[in-house]
PDB file of C-alpha atoms in Angstrom:
ATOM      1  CA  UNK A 860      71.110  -4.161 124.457  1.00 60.00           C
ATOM      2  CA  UNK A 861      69.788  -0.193 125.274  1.00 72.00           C
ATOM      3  CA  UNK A 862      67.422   0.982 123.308  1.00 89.00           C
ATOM      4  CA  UNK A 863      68.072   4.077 121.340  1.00 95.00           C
ATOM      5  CA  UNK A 864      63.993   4.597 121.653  1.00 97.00           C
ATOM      6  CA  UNK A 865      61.849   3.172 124.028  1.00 97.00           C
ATOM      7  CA  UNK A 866      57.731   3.673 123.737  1.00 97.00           C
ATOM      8  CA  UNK A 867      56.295   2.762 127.000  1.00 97.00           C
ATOM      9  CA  UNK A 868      52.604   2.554 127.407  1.00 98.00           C
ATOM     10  CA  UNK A 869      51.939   5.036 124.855  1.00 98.00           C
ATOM     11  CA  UNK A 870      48.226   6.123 124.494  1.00 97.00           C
ATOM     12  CA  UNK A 871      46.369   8.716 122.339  1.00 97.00           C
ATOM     13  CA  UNK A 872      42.811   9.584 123.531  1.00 96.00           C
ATOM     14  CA  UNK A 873      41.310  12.716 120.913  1.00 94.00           C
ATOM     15  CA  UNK A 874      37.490  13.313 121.493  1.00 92.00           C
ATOM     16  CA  UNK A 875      36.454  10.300 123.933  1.00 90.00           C
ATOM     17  CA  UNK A 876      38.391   8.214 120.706  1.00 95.00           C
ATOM     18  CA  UNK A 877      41.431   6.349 121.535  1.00 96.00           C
ATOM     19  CA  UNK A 878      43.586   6.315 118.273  1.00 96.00           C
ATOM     20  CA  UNK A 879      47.280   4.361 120.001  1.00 97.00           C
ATOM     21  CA  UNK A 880      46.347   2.376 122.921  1.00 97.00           C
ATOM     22  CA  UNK A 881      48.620   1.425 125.276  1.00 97.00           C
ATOM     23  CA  UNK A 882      52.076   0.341 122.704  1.00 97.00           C
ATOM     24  CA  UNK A 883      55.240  -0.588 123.913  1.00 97.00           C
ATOM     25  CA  UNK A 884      58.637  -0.913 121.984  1.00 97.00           C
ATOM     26  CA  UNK A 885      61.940  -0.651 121.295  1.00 96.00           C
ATOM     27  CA  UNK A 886      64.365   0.218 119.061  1.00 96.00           C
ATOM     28  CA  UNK A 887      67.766  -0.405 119.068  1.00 93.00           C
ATOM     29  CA  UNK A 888      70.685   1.049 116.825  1.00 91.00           C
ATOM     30  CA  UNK A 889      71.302  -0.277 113.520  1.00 90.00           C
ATOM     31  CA  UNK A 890      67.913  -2.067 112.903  1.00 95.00           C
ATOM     32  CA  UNK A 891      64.885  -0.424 111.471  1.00 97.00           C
ATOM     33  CA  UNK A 892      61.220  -1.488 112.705  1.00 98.00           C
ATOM     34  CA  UNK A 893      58.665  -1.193 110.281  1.00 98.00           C
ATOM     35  CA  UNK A 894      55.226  -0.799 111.609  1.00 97.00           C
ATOM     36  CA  UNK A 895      52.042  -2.050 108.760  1.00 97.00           C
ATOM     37  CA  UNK A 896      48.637  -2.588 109.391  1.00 95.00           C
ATOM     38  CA  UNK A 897      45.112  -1.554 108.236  1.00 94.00           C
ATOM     39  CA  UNK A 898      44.105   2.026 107.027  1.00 93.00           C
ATOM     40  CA  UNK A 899      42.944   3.715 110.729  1.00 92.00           C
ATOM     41  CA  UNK A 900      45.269   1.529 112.896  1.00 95.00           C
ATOM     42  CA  UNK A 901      47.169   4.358 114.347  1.00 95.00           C
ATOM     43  CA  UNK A 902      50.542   3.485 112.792  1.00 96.00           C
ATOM     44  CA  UNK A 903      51.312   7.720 111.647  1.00 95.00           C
ATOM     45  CA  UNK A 904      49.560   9.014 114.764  1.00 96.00           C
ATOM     46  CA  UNK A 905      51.858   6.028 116.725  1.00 97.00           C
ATOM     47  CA  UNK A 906      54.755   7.840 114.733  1.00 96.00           C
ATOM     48  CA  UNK A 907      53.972  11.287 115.673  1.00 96.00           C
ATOM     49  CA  UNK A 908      54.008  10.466 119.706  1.00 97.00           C
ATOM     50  CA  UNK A 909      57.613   9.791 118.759  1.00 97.00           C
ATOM     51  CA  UNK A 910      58.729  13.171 118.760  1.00 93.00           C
ATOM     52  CA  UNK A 911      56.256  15.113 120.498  1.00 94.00           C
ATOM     53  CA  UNK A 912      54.320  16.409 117.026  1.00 95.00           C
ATOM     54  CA  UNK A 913      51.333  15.134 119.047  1.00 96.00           C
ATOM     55  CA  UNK A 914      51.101  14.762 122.852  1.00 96.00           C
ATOM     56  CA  UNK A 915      50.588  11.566 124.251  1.00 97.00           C
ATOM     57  CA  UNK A 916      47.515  11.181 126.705  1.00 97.00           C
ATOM     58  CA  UNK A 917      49.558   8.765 128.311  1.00 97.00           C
ATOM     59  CA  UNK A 918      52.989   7.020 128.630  1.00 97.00           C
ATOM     60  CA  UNK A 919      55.996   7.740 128.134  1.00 96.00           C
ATOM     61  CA  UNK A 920      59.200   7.660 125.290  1.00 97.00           C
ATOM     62  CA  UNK A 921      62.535   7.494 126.556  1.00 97.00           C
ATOM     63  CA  UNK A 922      65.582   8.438 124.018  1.00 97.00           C
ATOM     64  CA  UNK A 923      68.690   7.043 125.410  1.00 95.00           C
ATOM     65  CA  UNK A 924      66.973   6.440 128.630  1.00 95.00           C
ATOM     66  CA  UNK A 925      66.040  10.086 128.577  1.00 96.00           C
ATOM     67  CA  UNK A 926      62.325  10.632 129.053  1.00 97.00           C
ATOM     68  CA  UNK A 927      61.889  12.616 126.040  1.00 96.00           C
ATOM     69  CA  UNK A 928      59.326  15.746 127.976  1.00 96.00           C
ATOM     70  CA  UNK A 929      62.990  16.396 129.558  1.00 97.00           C
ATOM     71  CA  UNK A 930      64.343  17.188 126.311  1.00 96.00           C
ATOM     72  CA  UNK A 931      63.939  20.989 124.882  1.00 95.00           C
ATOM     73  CA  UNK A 932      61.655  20.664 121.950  1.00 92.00           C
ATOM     74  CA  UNK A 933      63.916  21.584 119.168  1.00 91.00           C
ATOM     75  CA  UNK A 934      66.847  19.673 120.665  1.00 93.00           C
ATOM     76  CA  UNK A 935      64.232  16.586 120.621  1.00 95.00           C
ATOM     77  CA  UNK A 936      63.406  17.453 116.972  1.00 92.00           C
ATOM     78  CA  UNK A 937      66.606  17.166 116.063  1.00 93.00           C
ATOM     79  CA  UNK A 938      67.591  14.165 117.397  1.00 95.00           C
ATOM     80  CA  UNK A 939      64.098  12.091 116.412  1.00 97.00           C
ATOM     81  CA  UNK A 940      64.124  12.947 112.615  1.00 95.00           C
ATOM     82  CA  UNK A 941      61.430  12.667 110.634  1.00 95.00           C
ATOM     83  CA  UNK A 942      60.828  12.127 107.081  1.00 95.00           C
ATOM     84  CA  UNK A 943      57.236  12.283 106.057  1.00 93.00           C
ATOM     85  CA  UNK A 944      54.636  11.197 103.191  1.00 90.00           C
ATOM     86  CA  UNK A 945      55.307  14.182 100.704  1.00 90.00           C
ATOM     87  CA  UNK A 946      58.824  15.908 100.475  1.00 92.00           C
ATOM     88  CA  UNK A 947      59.040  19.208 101.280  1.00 93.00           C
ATOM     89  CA  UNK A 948      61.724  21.442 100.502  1.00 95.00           C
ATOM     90  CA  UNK A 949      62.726  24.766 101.291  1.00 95.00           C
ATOM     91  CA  UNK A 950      63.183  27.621  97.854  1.00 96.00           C
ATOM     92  CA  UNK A 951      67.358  27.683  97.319  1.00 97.00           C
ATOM     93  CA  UNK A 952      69.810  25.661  96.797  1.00 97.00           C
ATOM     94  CA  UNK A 953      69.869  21.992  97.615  1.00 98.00           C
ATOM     95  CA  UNK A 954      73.371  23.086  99.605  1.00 98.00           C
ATOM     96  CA  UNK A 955      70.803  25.674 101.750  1.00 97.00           C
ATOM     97  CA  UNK A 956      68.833  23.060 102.526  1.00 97.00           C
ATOM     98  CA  UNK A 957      71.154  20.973 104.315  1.00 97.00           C
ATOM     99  CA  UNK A 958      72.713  23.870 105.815  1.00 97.00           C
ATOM    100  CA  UNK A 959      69.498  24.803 107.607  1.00 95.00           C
ATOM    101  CA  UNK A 960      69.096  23.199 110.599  1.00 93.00           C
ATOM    102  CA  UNK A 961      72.636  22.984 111.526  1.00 95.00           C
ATOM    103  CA  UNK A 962      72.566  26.742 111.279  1.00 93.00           C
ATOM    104  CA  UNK A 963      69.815  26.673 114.065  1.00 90.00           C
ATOM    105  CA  UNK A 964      73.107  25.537 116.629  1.00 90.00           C
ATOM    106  CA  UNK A 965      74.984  27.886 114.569  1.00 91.00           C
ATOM    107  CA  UNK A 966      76.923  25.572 112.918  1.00 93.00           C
ATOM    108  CA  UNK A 967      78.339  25.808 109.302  1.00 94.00           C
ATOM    109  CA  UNK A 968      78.692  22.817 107.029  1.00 95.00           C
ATOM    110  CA  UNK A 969      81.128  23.063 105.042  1.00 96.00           C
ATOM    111  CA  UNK A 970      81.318  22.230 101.064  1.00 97.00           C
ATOM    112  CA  UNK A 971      82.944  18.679 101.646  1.00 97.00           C
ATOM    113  CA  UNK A 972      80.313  17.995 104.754  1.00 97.00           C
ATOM    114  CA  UNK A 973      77.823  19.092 101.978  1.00 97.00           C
ATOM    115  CA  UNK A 974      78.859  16.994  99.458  1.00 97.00           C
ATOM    116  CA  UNK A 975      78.883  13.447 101.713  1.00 96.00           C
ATOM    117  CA  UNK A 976      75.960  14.053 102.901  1.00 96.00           C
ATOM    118  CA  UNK A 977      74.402  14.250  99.382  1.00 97.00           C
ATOM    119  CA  UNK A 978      76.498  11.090  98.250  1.00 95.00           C
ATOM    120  CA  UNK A 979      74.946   9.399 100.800  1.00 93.00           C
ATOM    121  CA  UNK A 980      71.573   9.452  99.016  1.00 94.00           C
ATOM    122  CA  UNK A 981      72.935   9.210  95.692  1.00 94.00           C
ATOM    123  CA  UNK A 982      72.880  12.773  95.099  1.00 96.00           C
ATOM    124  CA  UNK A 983      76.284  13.479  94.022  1.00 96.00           C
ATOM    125  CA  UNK A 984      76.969  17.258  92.324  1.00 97.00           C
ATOM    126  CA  UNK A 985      73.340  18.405  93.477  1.00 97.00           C
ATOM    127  CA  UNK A 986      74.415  20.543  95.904  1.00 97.00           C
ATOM    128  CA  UNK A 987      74.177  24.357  93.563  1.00 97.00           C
ATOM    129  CA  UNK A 988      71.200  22.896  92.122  1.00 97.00           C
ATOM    130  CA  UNK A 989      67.567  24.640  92.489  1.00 97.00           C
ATOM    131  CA  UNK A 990      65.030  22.683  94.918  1.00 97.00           C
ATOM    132  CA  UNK A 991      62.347  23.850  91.841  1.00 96.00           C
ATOM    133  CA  UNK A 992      64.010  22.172  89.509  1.00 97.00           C
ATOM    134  CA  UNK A 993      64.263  18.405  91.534  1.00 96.00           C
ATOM    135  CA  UNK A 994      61.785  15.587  90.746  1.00 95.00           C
ATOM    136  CA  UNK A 995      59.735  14.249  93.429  1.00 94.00           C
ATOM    137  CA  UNK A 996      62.504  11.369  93.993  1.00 95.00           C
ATOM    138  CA  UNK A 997      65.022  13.673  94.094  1.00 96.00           C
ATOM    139  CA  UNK A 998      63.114  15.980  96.761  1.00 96.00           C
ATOM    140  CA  UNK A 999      62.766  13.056  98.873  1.00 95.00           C
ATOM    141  CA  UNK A1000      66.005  12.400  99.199  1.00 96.00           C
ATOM    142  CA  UNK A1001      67.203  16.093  99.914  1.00 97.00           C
ATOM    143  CA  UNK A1002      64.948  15.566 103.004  1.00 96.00           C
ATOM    144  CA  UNK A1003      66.888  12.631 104.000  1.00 96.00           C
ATOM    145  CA  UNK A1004      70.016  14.034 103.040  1.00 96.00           C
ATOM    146  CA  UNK A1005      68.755  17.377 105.189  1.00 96.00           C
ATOM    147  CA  UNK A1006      67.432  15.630 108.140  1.00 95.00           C
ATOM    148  CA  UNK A1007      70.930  13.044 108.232  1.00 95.00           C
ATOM    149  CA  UNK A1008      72.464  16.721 108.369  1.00 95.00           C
ATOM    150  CA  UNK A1009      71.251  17.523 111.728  1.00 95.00           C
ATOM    151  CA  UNK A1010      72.965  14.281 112.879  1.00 94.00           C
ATOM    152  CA  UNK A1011      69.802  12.851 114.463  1.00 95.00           C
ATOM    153  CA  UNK A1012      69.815   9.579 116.887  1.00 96.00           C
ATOM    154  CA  UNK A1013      66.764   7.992 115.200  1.00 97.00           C
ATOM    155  CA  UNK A1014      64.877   8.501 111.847  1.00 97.00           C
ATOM    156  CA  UNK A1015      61.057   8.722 111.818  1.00 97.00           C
ATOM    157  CA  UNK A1016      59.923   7.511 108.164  1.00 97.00           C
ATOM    158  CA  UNK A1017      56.211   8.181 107.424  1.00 96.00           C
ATOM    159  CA  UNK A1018      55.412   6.289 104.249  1.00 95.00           C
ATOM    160  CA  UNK A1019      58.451   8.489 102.469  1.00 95.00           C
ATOM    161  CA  UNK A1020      57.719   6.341  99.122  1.00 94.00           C
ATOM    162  CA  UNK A1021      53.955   6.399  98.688  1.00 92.00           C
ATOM    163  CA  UNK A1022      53.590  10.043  96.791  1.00 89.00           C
ATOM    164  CA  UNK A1023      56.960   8.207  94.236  1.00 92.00           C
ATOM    165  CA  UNK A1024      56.742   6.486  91.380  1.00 92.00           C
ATOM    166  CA  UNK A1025      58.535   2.711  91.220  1.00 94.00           C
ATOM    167  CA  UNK A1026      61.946   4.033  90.145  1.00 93.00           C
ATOM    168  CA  UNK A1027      62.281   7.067  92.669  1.00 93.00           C
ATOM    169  CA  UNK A1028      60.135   4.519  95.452  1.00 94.00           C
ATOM    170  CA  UNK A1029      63.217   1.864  94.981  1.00 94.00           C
ATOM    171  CA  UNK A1030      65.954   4.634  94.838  1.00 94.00           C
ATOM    172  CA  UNK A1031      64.369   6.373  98.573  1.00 94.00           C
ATOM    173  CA  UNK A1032      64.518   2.613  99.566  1.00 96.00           C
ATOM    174  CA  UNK A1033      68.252   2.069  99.025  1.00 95.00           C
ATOM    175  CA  UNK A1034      68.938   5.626 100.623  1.00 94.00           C
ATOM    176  CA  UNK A1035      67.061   3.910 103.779  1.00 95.00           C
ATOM    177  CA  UNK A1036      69.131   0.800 103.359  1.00 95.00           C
ATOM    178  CA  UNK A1037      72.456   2.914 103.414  1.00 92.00           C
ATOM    179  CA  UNK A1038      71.079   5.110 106.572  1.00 92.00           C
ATOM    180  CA  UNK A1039      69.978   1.748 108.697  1.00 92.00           C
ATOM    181  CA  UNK A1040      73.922   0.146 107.334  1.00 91.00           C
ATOM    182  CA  UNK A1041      75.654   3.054 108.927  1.00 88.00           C
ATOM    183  CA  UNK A1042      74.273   2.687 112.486  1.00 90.00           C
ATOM    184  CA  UNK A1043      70.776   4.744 112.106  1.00 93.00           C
ATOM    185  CA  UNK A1044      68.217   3.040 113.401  1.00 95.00           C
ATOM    186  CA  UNK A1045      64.473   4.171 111.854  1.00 97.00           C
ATOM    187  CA  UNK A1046      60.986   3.501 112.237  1.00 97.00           C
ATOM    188  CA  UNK A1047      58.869   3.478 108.782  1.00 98.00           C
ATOM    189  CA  UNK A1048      55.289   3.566 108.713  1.00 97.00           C
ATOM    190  CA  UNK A1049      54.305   1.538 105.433  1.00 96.00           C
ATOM    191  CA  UNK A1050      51.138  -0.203 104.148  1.00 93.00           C
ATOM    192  CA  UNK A1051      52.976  -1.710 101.653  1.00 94.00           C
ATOM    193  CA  UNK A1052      53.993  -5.402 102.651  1.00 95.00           C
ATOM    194  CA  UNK A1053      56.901  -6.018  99.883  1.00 95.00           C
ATOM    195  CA  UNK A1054      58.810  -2.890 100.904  1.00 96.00           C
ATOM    196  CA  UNK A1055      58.586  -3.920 104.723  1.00 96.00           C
ATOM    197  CA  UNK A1056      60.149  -7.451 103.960  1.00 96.00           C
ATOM    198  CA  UNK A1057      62.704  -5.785 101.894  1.00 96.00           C
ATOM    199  CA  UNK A1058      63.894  -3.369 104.581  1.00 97.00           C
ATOM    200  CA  UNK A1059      63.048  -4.560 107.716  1.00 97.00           C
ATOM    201  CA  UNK A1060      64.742  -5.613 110.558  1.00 95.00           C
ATOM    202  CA  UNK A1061      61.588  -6.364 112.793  1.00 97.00           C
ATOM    203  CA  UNK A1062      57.668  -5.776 111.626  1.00 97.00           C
ATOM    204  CA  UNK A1063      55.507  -4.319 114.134  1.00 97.00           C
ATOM    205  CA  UNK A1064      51.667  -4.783 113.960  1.00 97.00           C
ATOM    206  CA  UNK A1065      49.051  -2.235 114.519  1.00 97.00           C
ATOM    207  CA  UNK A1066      45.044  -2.878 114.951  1.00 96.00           C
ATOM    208  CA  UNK A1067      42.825  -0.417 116.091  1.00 95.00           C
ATOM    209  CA  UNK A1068      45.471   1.628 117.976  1.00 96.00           C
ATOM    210  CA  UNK A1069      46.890  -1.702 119.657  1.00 97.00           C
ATOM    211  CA  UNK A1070      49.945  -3.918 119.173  1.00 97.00           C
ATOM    212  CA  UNK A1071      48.530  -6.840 118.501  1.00 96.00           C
ATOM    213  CA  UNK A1072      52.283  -8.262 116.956  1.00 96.00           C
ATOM    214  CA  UNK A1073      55.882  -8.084 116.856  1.00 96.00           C
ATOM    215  CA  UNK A1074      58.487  -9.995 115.852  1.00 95.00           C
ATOM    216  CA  UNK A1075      60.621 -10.998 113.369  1.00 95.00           C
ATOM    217  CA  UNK A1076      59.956 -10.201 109.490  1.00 95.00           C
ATOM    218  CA  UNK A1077      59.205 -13.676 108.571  1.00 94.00           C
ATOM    219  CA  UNK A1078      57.547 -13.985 111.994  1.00 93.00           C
ATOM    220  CA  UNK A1079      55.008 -11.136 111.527  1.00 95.00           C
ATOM    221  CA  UNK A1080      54.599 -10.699 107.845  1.00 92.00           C
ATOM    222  CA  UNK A1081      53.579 -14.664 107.290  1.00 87.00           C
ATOM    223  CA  UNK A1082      51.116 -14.437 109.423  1.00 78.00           C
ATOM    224  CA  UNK A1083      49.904 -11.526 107.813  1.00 65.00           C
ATOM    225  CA  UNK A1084      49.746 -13.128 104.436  1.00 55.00           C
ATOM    226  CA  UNK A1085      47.728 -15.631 106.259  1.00 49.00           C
ATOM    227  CA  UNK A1086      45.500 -13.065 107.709  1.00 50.00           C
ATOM    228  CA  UNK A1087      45.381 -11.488 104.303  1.00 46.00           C
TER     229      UNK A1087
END
């Protein structure tokens, strides 16, 4: 099977300090790897070589066998999503929000395009609704709902649940179950064991920068236990 993602050899070298050294993976559609490991492993600075927020020293990502330094920067944006730690929405409507970045290829969605999108993350009649007036949950999943909008290849997921509370944490994580069930794949940077073995397809592990694991959920998460 292609990979819809491929990291080859990436390394990140910042001040004589390697932070990602030397990882390779893949990710292929409809799965979602979830990449855990200790506080300063690398796993958000591993997830911003993904789509170019940070430069690699070294190596090389390919999306659909497309080295990604081919790709025009906010055609790559698009197409490598990312959600990240703290939502962030733009003042408006939740409908301007989605419209956004399709507007950028000067596209128009239209009021039914709106409203499945915002079904799709359980969002149903938000659309007139003001961005100030959203809980923290509910901001988080505009940004899915506005990032799905720009109809991207791959989602990028840096810890999207840690700033939620348990309710809003579990209602992001079946939004990321629905995504991954419709043919998205996603990589999701979490420290939080339980949520990886609930969405998972594969675990990846990070130490100091390196890959030291990957495998399987059961594989790689029992032997972290046993690390643990």
């Amino acid at each position: 099977m292609s990979s819809i993602l491929q990291a080859e050899d990436l390394v990140r070298s910042i001040a004589g300090k390697t932070i990602v050294d030397g990882v390779s993976f893949g990710v292929n559609s409809g799965e979602l790897l979830a990449i855990v490991g200790p506080s300063g492993a690398g796993k958000s600075s591993l997830l911003r070589l993904l789509n170019r927020l940070d430069e690699p020293s070294s190596g090389s990502v390919l999306l659909e066998n497309v080295d990604y330094r081919q790709i025009p920067t906010r055609e790559l944006r698009r197409s490598v999503g990312m959600v990240m730690q703290r939502p962030f929405v733009f003042p408006g409507t939740v409908a301007e929000n989605l419209r956004f970045g399709p507007l950028q290829r000067d596209r128009t969605l239209t009021n039914e395009q709106v409203d499945q999108l915002l079904a799709a993350v359980g969002l149903t009649g938000y659309a007139d609704s003001d961005t100030r007036h959203l809980s923290g949950g509910e901001a988080q999943r505009v940004c899915f709902a506005r990032t799905l909008a720009n109809e991207p290849a791959i989602l990028l997921l840096d810890e999207p649940t840690s700033s939620l509370d348990e309710v809003a944490k579990l209602d992001v994580e079946t939004v990321i179950r629905k995504i991954v069930g419709l043919g998205v794949p996603s990589v999701l940077v979490t420290h939080d064991l339980s949520q990886a073995r609930r969405l998972a397809t594969r675990v990846a592990r990070l130490e100091r920068g390196k890959l030291v694991r990957i495998g399987s959920v059961a594989e790689v998460l029992n032997a972290e236990t046993s690390i643990s």
